[in-house]
CSV table of C-alpha atoms and ligand atoms in Angstrom, one decimal:
chain,number,residue,atom,x,y,z
J,1389,MET,CA,-0.3,0.0,-0.6
J,1390,LYS,CA,2.3,2.0,1.1
J,1391,ALA,CA,4.4,1.7,-2.2
J,1392,SER,CA,2.7,2.5,-4.4
J,1393,VAL,CA,1.4,5.2,-2.2
J,1394,LEU,CA,4.7,6.9,-3.0
J,1395,LYS,CA,5.2,5.9,-6.3
J,1396,ARG,CA,1.7,7.8,-7.9
J,1397,VAL,CA,2.9,11.0,-6.0
J,1398,GLN,CA,6.3,10.8,-7.5
J,1399,LYS,CA,4.6,10.0,-11.0
J,1400,LEU,CA,2.3,13.4,-10.1
J,1401,VAL,CA,3.5,15.5,-7.2
J,1402,ARG,CA,5.9,18.4,-10.0
J,1403,LYS,CA,9.3,17.2,-9.8
J,1404,GLU,CA,10.5,20.3,-8.7
J,1405,ILE,CA,7.5,20.1,-6.0
J,1406,GLN,CA,8.9,17.0,-4.8
J,1407,ALA,CA,12.7,19.1,-4.9
J,1408,LEU,CA,11.2,21.5,-2.0
J,1409,LYS,CA,11.5,21.7,1.0
J,1410,SER,CA,8.6,23.7,2.4
J,1411,TYR,CA,9.6,26.0,4.5
J,1412,HIS,CA,10.5,25.2,7.9
J,1413,VAL,CA,9.5,27.0,10.9
J,1414,PRO,CA,10.5,25.8,14.6
J,1415,ASP,CA,9.3,25.5,17.4
J,1416,SER,CA,9.8,28.1,19.8
J,1417,LYS,CA,7.3,27.6,22.2
J,1418,GLY,CA,8.2,28.7,26.0
J,1419,MET,CA,11.3,31.0,24.4
J,1420,ILE,CA,12.1,34.3,23.8
J,1421,LYS,CA,11.4,34.8,20.3
J,1422,LEU,CA,13.6,36.7,18.3
J,1423,ASP,CA,13.9,34.8,15.2
J,1424,ALA,CA,10.7,36.0,12.6
J,1425,MET,CA,10.2,39.5,13.1
J,1426,GLU,CA,7.5,40.3,15.2
J,1427,ASN,CA,6.5,42.5,17.5
J,1428,PRO,CA,6.4,41.7,21.0
J,1429,PHE,CA,3.8,44.1,22.6
J,1430,GLN,CA,0.5,42.8,23.2
J,1431,TRP,CA,-2.5,45.9,23.4
J,1432,PRO,CA,-1.5,47.9,26.0
J,1433,GLY,CA,-4.6,48.8,29.1
J,1434,ASP,CA,-8.5,47.1,27.7
J,1435,LEU,CA,-8.1,47.8,24.5
J,1436,GLY,CA,-7.0,43.5,24.9
J,1437,ASN,CA,-11.3,43.8,26.1
J,1438,LYS,CA,-11.9,46.6,23.7
J,1439,TRP,CA,-10.7,44.4,21.0
J,1440,THR,CA,-12.3,41.4,21.8
J,1441,GLU,CA,-15.9,43.2,22.1
J,1442,ALA,CA,-15.2,44.7,19.0
J,1443,LEU,CA,-15.1,40.8,17.7
J,1444,ALA,CA,-17.9,39.6,19.7
J,1445,GLY,CA,-20.4,41.4,17.4
J,1446,VAL,CA,-19.3,40.2,13.9
J,1447,SER,CA,-20.9,37.8,12.1
J,1448,VAL,CA,-18.4,34.6,12.1
J,1449,ASN,CA,-21.7,32.7,10.2
J,1450,ARG,CA,-21.1,34.7,6.9
J,1451,TYR,CA,-18.3,36.0,4.4
J,1452,PRO,CA,-17.0,38.6,5.0
J,1453,ASP,CA,-17.8,41.5,2.4
J,1454,PRO,CA,-14.9,40.4,-0.6
J,1455,HIS,CA,-13.5,43.8,-1.2
J,1456,ALA,CA,-13.3,44.8,3.0
J,1457,ALA,CA,-14.5,48.1,1.4
J,1458,GLU,CA,-14.4,49.4,5.0
J,1459,LEU,CA,-11.1,48.2,5.6
J,1460,THR,CA,-9.5,49.8,2.5
J,1461,ALA,CA,-11.2,52.9,2.6
J,1462,LYS,CA,-8.9,52.6,6.5
J,1463,ILE,CA,-6.0,51.4,4.8
J,1464,ARG,CA,-5.1,54.3,2.2
J,1465,ALA,CA,-6.4,57.1,5.0
J,1466,PHE,CA,-3.4,55.6,6.8
J,1467,MET,CA,-0.8,55.0,4.1
J,1468,SER,CA,-1.9,58.3,2.2
J,1469,VAL,CA,-2.4,56.2,-0.9
J,1470,PRO,CA,-3.7,58.8,-3.8
J,1471,GLU,CA,-7.4,58.5,-5.1
J,1472,GLU,CA,-5.7,57.5,-8.4
J,1473,PHE,CA,-4.3,55.1,-7.3
J,1474,ASP,CA,-5.7,50.7,-6.3
J,1475,ILE,CA,-5.6,49.1,-2.8
J,1476,MET,CA,-5.5,45.1,-3.4
J,1477,LEU,CA,-5.2,43.0,-0.2
J,1478,GLY,CA,-4.0,39.7,0.6
J,1479,ASN,CA,-3.3,37.3,3.3
J,1480,GLY,CA,-0.3,38.3,4.3
J,1481,SER,CA,1.9,39.8,1.6
J,1482,ASP,CA,2.9,36.1,0.7
J,1483,GLU,CA,-0.5,35.9,-0.6
J,1484,LEU,CA,0.2,38.6,-3.0
J,1485,ILE,CA,4.2,37.7,-4.1
J,1486,GLN,CA,1.9,34.3,-5.1
J,1487,THR,CA,-0.7,35.7,-7.5
J,1488,ILE,CA,1.5,38.9,-8.4
J,1489,ALA,CA,3.9,35.1,-10.0
J,1490,LEU,CA,0.9,33.3,-11.4
J,1491,ALA,CA,-0.5,36.7,-13.5
J,1492,LEU,CA,2.9,36.4,-14.3
J,1493,ALA,CA,4.2,33.4,-15.2
J,1494,GLY,CA,5.3,31.2,-18.6
J,1495,GLU,CA,7.5,30.1,-21.0
J,1496,GLY,CA,10.5,30.8,-20.1
J,1497,ARG,CA,9.9,33.7,-17.8
J,1498,SER,CA,11.7,35.1,-14.6
J,1499,ILE,CA,11.4,36.6,-11.4
J,1500,MET,CA,14.9,38.6,-10.0
J,1501,ALA,CA,16.0,39.5,-6.4
J,1502,PRO,CA,19.2,40.5,-5.4
J,1503,GLU,CA,20.0,38.6,-2.4
J,1504,PRO,CA,20.3,37.7,-0.7
J,1505,GLY,CA,17.4,38.7,0.4
J,1506,PHE,CA,13.7,37.3,1.5
J,1507,VAL,CA,12.8,33.4,1.0
J,1508,MET,CA,9.3,33.6,-1.0
J,1509,TYR,CA,10.7,35.3,-4.0
J,1510,SER,CA,12.4,31.9,-5.0
J,1511,MET,CA,10.2,29.2,-3.3
J,1512,ILE,CA,7.1,31.7,-4.6
J,1513,ALA,CA,8.7,31.7,-8.0
J,1514,THR,CA,9.5,27.5,-8.2
J,1515,PHE,CA,5.4,27.3,-7.2
J,1516,CYS,CA,4.0,29.1,-10.3
J,1517,GLY,CA,6.8,27.4,-12.5
J,1518,MET,CA,8.7,30.5,-13.8
J,1519,ASP,CA,12.5,30.7,-13.3
J,1520,TYR,CA,14.4,32.7,-10.9
J,1521,VAL,CA,17.2,34.7,-10.8
J,1522,GLY,CA,19.3,35.9,-7.5
J,1523,LEU,CA,21.7,38.5,-7.3
J,1524,PRO,CA,24.5,39.3,-5.4
J,1525,LEU,CA,24.8,42.3,-3.4
J,1526,GLY,CA,28.3,43.6,-2.8
J,1527,ASN,CA,30.4,42.9,0.4
J,1528,ASN,CA,28.7,45.7,2.3
J,1529,PHE,CA,24.9,44.1,0.9
J,1530,GLU,CA,24.8,47.0,-1.0
J,1531,LEU,CA,22.5,47.0,-4.7
J,1532,ASP,CA,25.1,47.1,-7.6
J,1533,THR,CA,23.4,48.7,-10.3
J,1534,ALA,CA,25.5,47.5,-13.1
J,1535,ALA,CA,25.3,44.3,-13.1
J,1536,PHE,CA,21.3,44.1,-11.9
J,1537,LYS,CA,20.6,46.0,-15.3
J,1538,GLU,CA,23.1,44.1,-17.2
J,1539,ALA,CA,21.2,40.5,-15.7
J,1540,MET,CA,18.1,42.4,-16.8
J,1541,GLU,CA,19.0,42.7,-20.2
J,1542,GLN,CA,20.0,38.8,-20.7
J,1543,HIS,CA,17.2,37.8,-18.3
J,1544,GLU,CA,14.8,40.3,-19.7
J,1545,PRO,CA,12.4,40.1,-15.7
J,1546,ALA,CA,9.0,39.8,-16.1
J,1547,VAL,CA,9.6,40.5,-12.2
J,1548,VAL,CA,12.1,42.0,-10.3
J,1549,PHE,CA,11.7,42.5,-6.2
J,1550,LEU,CA,13.3,44.5,-4.7
J,1551,ALA,CA,12.5,44.3,-0.6
J,1552,GLN,CA,13.1,48.2,1.2
J,1553,PRO,CA,14.8,47.5,4.2
J,1554,ASN,CA,15.8,44.7,2.8
J,1555,ASN,CA,15.7,41.7,4.8
J,1556,PRO,CA,17.6,39.6,5.8
J,1557,THR,CA,20.3,42.8,6.4
J,1558,GLY,CA,17.9,45.5,6.8
J,1559,ASN,CA,19.5,48.5,4.8
J,1560,LEU,CA,18.2,50.7,1.8
J,1561,PHE,CA,19.4,50.5,-1.3
J,1562,GLY,CA,19.3,53.9,-1.5
J,1563,GLU,CA,16.4,55.7,-3.9
J,1564,GLU,CA,18.4,57.0,-7.0
J,1565,LYS,CA,19.2,52.7,-7.5
J,1566,VAL,CA,16.3,51.9,-7.3
J,1567,ARG,CA,14.9,54.5,-9.7
J,1568,ARG,CA,17.7,52.8,-12.1
J,1569,ILE,CA,16.7,49.4,-11.8
J,1570,ILE,CA,13.3,50.4,-12.1
J,1571,GLU,CA,14.0,52.7,-15.0
J,1572,GLY,CA,15.7,49.0,-16.8
J,1573,CYS,CA,13.2,46.9,-15.6
J,1574,PRO,CA,11.5,45.7,-18.9
J,1575,GLY,CA,8.3,44.2,-16.8
J,1576,LEU,CA,7.3,44.7,-13.8
J,1577,VAL,CA,9.1,46.8,-10.0
J,1578,VAL,CA,7.7,44.5,-6.9
J,1579,LEU,CA,8.0,46.9,-4.7
J,1580,ASP,CA,8.7,45.6,-1.3
J,1581,GLU,CA,8.4,48.1,1.8
J,1582,ALA,CA,7.3,45.2,4.4
J,1583,TYR,CA,10.1,47.5,7.0
J,1584,LEU,CA,8.2,50.6,6.8
J,1585,PRO,CA,7.7,51.6,9.9
J,1586,PHE,CA,10.7,51.3,11.4
J,1587,SER,CA,12.5,52.7,8.8
J,1588,ASP,CA,13.0,57.0,6.3
J,1589,SER,CA,12.0,55.6,3.9
J,1590,ASN,CA,8.8,55.0,2.1
J,1591,LEU,CA,8.5,55.0,-1.9
J,1592,MET,CA,5.8,55.3,-2.7
J,1593,PRO,CA,6.0,58.7,-4.4
J,1594,LEU,CA,7.5,56.2,-7.4
J,1595,LEU,CA,3.7,55.1,-8.2
J,1596,GLN,CA,3.7,58.2,-9.8
J,1597,ASP,CA,6.0,58.6,-11.7
J,1598,TYR,CA,6.9,54.7,-13.4
J,1599,ASP,CA,4.1,52.7,-15.0
J,1600,ASN,CA,6.3,49.2,-13.9
J,1601,VAL,CA,5.8,49.7,-10.1
J,1602,VAL,CA,3.7,48.7,-7.1
J,1603,ILE,CA,3.4,49.2,-3.9
J,1604,MET,CA,3.7,46.1,-0.9
J,1605,ARG,CA,2.9,46.3,2.4
J,1606,THR,CA,2.1,43.9,5.3
J,1607,PHE,CA,0.2,44.5,9.1
J,1608,SER,CA,2.3,41.5,10.3
J,1609,LYS,CA,5.9,44.1,11.1
J,1610,MET,CA,4.5,46.7,12.2
J,1611,GLY,CA,2.7,43.8,15.1
J,1612,LEU,CA,0.0,42.4,13.4
J,1613,ALA,CA,1.3,39.0,12.2
J,1614,GLY,CA,-1.2,37.4,13.2
J,1615,LEU,CA,-3.8,38.5,11.3
J,1616,ARG,CA,-2.5,37.2,8.0
J,1617,LEU,CA,-2.9,41.2,6.6
J,1618,GLY,CA,-0.2,42.7,3.6
J,1619,VAL,CA,-1.6,45.9,1.4
J,1620,LEU,CA,-0.6,46.5,-2.7
J,1621,VAL,CA,-1.1,49.5,-4.0
J,1622,GLY,CA,-0.5,50.1,-8.0
J,1623,ARG,CA,-2.4,50.9,-11.2
J,1624,HIS,CA,-5.8,50.0,-11.6
J,1625,GLU,CA,-4.4,48.5,-14.9
J,1626,TRP,CA,-2.3,45.6,-13.4
J,1627,LEU,CA,-4.2,45.8,-9.9
J,1628,VAL,CA,-8.1,44.6,-12.3
J,1629,GLU,CA,-6.3,42.4,-13.3
J,1630,PHE,CA,-4.4,40.7,-10.5
J,1631,ASP,CA,-7.3,41.2,-8.6
J,1632,LYS,CA,-8.7,38.3,-10.2
J,1633,LEU,CA,-6.7,36.0,-9.4
J,1634,ARG,CA,-6.9,36.9,-6.1
J,1635,LEU,CA,-9.2,33.9,-4.4
J,1636,PRO,CA,-13.2,35.4,-2.8
J,1637,TYR,CA,-12.8,35.3,0.3
J,1638,ASN,CA,-9.6,35.9,0.8
J,1639,ILE,CA,-9.7,38.1,4.1
J,1640,ASN,CA,-10.9,37.0,6.8
J,1641,VAL,CA,-13.6,39.3,9.0
J,1642,LEU,CA,-12.0,38.2,12.2
J,1643,THR,CA,-9.0,40.3,10.3
J,1644,GLN,CA,-11.1,42.9,8.9
J,1645,GLU,CA,-12.5,44.3,11.7
J,1646,SER,CA,-8.9,43.4,14.1
J,1647,ALA,CA,-7.5,45.4,12.0
J,1648,LYS,CA,-10.3,48.6,11.4
J,1649,PHE,CA,-9.6,48.1,15.4
J,1650,ALA,CA,-6.2,48.8,14.7
J,1651,LEU,CA,-6.4,51.6,12.7
J,1652,ASP,CA,-9.5,53.1,14.4
J,1653,ASN,CA,-6.1,52.7,18.2
J,1654,VAL,CA,-3.5,53.3,15.8
J,1655,ASP,CA,-0.6,55.8,18.4
J,1656,VAL,CA,-0.1,52.5,20.4
J,1657,LEU,CA,1.3,51.1,17.0
J,1658,ASN,CA,3.3,54.0,16.0
J,1659,LYS,CA,4.4,54.1,19.9
J,1660,GLN,CA,5.2,50.7,20.0
J,1661,THR,CA,8.0,50.7,16.6
J,1662,ALA,CA,9.0,54.3,18.0
J,1663,LEU,CA,10.0,52.4,21.4
J,1664,LEU,CA,11.1,49.2,18.7
J,1665,ARG,CA,13.8,51.6,17.5
J,1666,ALA,CA,14.7,53.4,19.6
J,1667,SER,CA,15.4,49.8,21.1
J,1668,ARG,CA,17.1,48.8,18.5
J,1669,SER,CA,20.2,51.6,18.2
J,1670,GLU,CA,21.5,50.9,22.1
J,1671,LEU,CA,21.1,46.9,20.3
J,1672,TYR,CA,23.1,47.7,17.4
J,1673,THR,CA,24.9,49.7,20.0
J,1674,ALA,CA,25.5,46.9,22.2
J,1675,LEU,CA,26.3,43.8,20.0
J,1676,GLY,CA,29.1,46.9,18.6
J,1677,LYS,CA,30.5,47.0,21.9
J,1678,ILE,CA,30.8,43.3,21.9
J,1679,PRO,CA,34.3,41.6,20.6
J,1680,PHE,CA,34.4,40.0,17.2
J,1681,VAL,CA,30.9,40.4,16.0
J,1682,HIS,CA,30.4,42.7,13.9
J,1683,PRO,CA,26.7,43.9,13.8
J,1684,TYR,CA,25.3,45.5,10.7
J,1685,GLN,CA,23.0,49.1,10.7
J,1686,SER,CA,19.7,48.3,10.4
J,1687,GLU,CA,17.1,50.2,8.8
J,1688,ALA,CA,14.7,47.5,9.8
J,1689,ASN,CA,13.0,45.3,14.0
J,1690,PHE,CA,16.3,42.9,13.2
J,1691,ILE,CA,19.9,43.5,13.3
J,1692,LEU,CA,22.4,41.0,10.9
J,1693,VAL,CA,25.6,39.7,13.1
J,1694,ARG,CA,28.4,38.1,12.0
J,1695,LEU,CA,31.2,36.5,13.9
J,1696,ASP,CA,33.9,36.2,12.7
J,1697,ARG,CA,36.3,33.8,16.1
J,1698,ALA,CA,32.5,32.1,16.9
J,1699,PRO,CA,30.4,29.4,14.9
J,1700,ALA,CA,27.7,31.0,14.2
J,1701,ARG,CA,25.5,27.6,14.3
J,1702,THR,CA,27.6,26.5,17.2
J,1703,VAL,CA,26.8,29.7,19.4
J,1704,PHE,CA,22.7,29.6,17.8
J,1705,ALA,CA,22.4,26.5,19.6
J,1706,GLN,CA,23.7,26.9,22.2
J,1707,LEU,CA,21.3,30.1,22.6
J,1708,LYS,CA,18.1,27.6,22.3
J,1709,GLU,CA,19.5,26.3,25.1
J,1710,LYS,CA,19.3,29.2,26.7
J,1711,GLY,CA,16.1,29.3,25.6
J,1712,ILE,CA,16.7,32.4,22.7
J,1713,LEU,CA,15.3,31.4,19.6
J,1714,ILE,CA,16.9,34.0,16.8
J,1715,LYS,CA,17.9,33.1,13.5
J,1716,CYS,CA,21.1,31.3,12.1
J,1717,LEU,CA,21.8,32.5,8.6
J,1718,ASP,CA,24.9,30.2,8.2
J,1719,GLY,CA,24.2,28.7,4.4
J,1720,ALA,CA,21.3,30.0,3.9
J,1721,HIS,CA,23.7,32.1,1.1
J,1722,PRO,CA,27.3,32.7,0.6
J,1723,LEU,CA,27.1,36.7,1.7
J,1724,LEU,CA,25.8,35.2,5.1
J,1725,ALA,CA,29.0,33.3,5.9
J,1726,ASN,CA,28.5,32.6,9.8
J,1727,CYS,CA,25.9,35.9,10.2
J,1728,LEU,CA,23.0,35.3,12.6
J,1729,ARG,CA,19.8,37.0,13.0
J,1730,ILE,CA,18.9,39.0,16.2
J,1731,THR,CA,14.7,40.8,16.1
J,1732,VAL,CA,14.9,43.7,17.9
J,1733,GLY,CA,12.3,42.6,21.5
J,1734,THR,CA,11.5,44.5,24.8
J,1735,ALA,CA,14.1,45.7,25.9
J,1736,GLN,CA,14.6,42.6,28.9
J,1737,GLU,CA,13.7,40.2,25.9
J,1738,ASN,CA,16.9,42.3,24.2
J,1739,ALA,CA,19.0,42.3,27.7
J,1740,ALA,CA,18.5,39.1,27.5
J,1741,PHE,CA,19.2,37.6,24.6
J,1742,LEU,CA,22.7,40.1,25.5
J,1743,SER,CA,23.8,39.0,28.7
J,1744,ALA,CA,23.1,35.6,26.0
J,1745,PHE,CA,25.5,35.9,23.6
J,1746,GLU,CA,28.0,36.8,25.7
J,1747,THR,CA,29.2,35.1,28.1
J,1748,ILE,CA,28.6,32.7,25.0
J,1749,LEU,CA,31.0,34.4,23.0
J,1750,LYS,CA,33.1,34.5,25.8
J,1751,SER,CA,33.6,30.9,26.2
J,1752,HIS,CA,34.1,30.2,22.0
J,1753,HIS,CA,36.7,33.6,22.1
J,1754,SER,CA,39.0,32.4,25.6
J,1755,SER,CA,39.1,28.4,24.2
J,1756,GLU,CA,40.5,29.2,21.1
P,1859,PLP,C1,8.9,39.2,5.9
P,1859,PLP,C2,7.7,40.0,5.5
P,1859,PLP,C3,7.3,39.6,4.7
P,1859,PLP,C4,5.9,38.8,4.1
P,1859,PLP,O1,5.1,39.2,5.3
P,1859,PLP,P1,3.5,38.7,5.3
P,1859,PLP,O2,2.9,39.9,5.2
P,1859,PLP,O3,3.4,38.7,7.2
P,1859,PLP,O4,3.9,37.7,4.4
P,1859,PLP,C5,7.8,40.8,2.9
P,1859,PLP,N1,8.7,40.8,2.3
P,1859,PLP,C6,10.0,41.0,3.7
P,1859,PLP,C7,10.8,41.3,2.8
P,1859,PLP,C8,9.4,40.3,4.2
P,1859,PLP,O5,10.8,40.1,5.5
């Protein structure tokens, strides 16, 4: 029986899917969780009660508003989206990436993105049967526009993804470079601003200047990862096509209600992100003081570090034993050799991490 199931699976499931590894999420029960760029704060004070009261009024027996009209109007105001541009919502921006890829997929069609970058771009390329071209960043993760433009001429990508700030490096490529890529791109450029709340960058104005650009944002990193809500902003001509591929009720009633509630109380989220930005600079300074640790400047809610004298994988495992989960990026890309990524948490969590990290590193440095 078992052998015959396997035979049928192997015959029917696309080879490239069989070759994939599913997106790995480590068990984090009871741990200090600094691995996934989540906001560590919950609703303060009685806002938690107000939120559950709002949810109690939701009709879960009914399908959601398929266009999430009320929520979309609030998002338009919150993000200052000009009337001339459309907004489409996704079940996380991951779903939006997939929708765009589905719309642009086809024989010889490719997705191009700088690397190291967000892993979902390449995974979704495979889901949708597209080729993926990853172009290495420079030694300090800067974008080499000349090399990128040359690669675009060669591969003629249907779509280029640029995350600004970039994950997992945390830096901005700079607006001028982004403009050069857009101008040299024969396809669509998706500007992924998942970390916008933690940077001073805002590329929305570029929509006015180019017709091959869409802007992607998410509620995840600003504090609502559990809701799964991504936002795509762009010209009607693009979004009307993408909207055909959107599954009818992709934003559930609880998410619609919760996100409206969040935007009505957005000051709370803004305060939290401001606090995290301040903690990020404290964490960066503290990391810079540890011998043989090189932190990279970040415009996001995480910091990438390279270890000069200790094996990142071992240090990661030792932190995990102490109940602290970060992300080990060694092996993910040649430019990330011996690198770790730490999400900025609460002051307490950051302090617990720093103390454990220093202790572990000391033992490595002294045993050399
Ligand atoms: C986290 C992240 C996203 C995905 O966000 P969701 O809205 O939670 O799906 C998209 N792009 C980048 C660069 C990210 O780091």
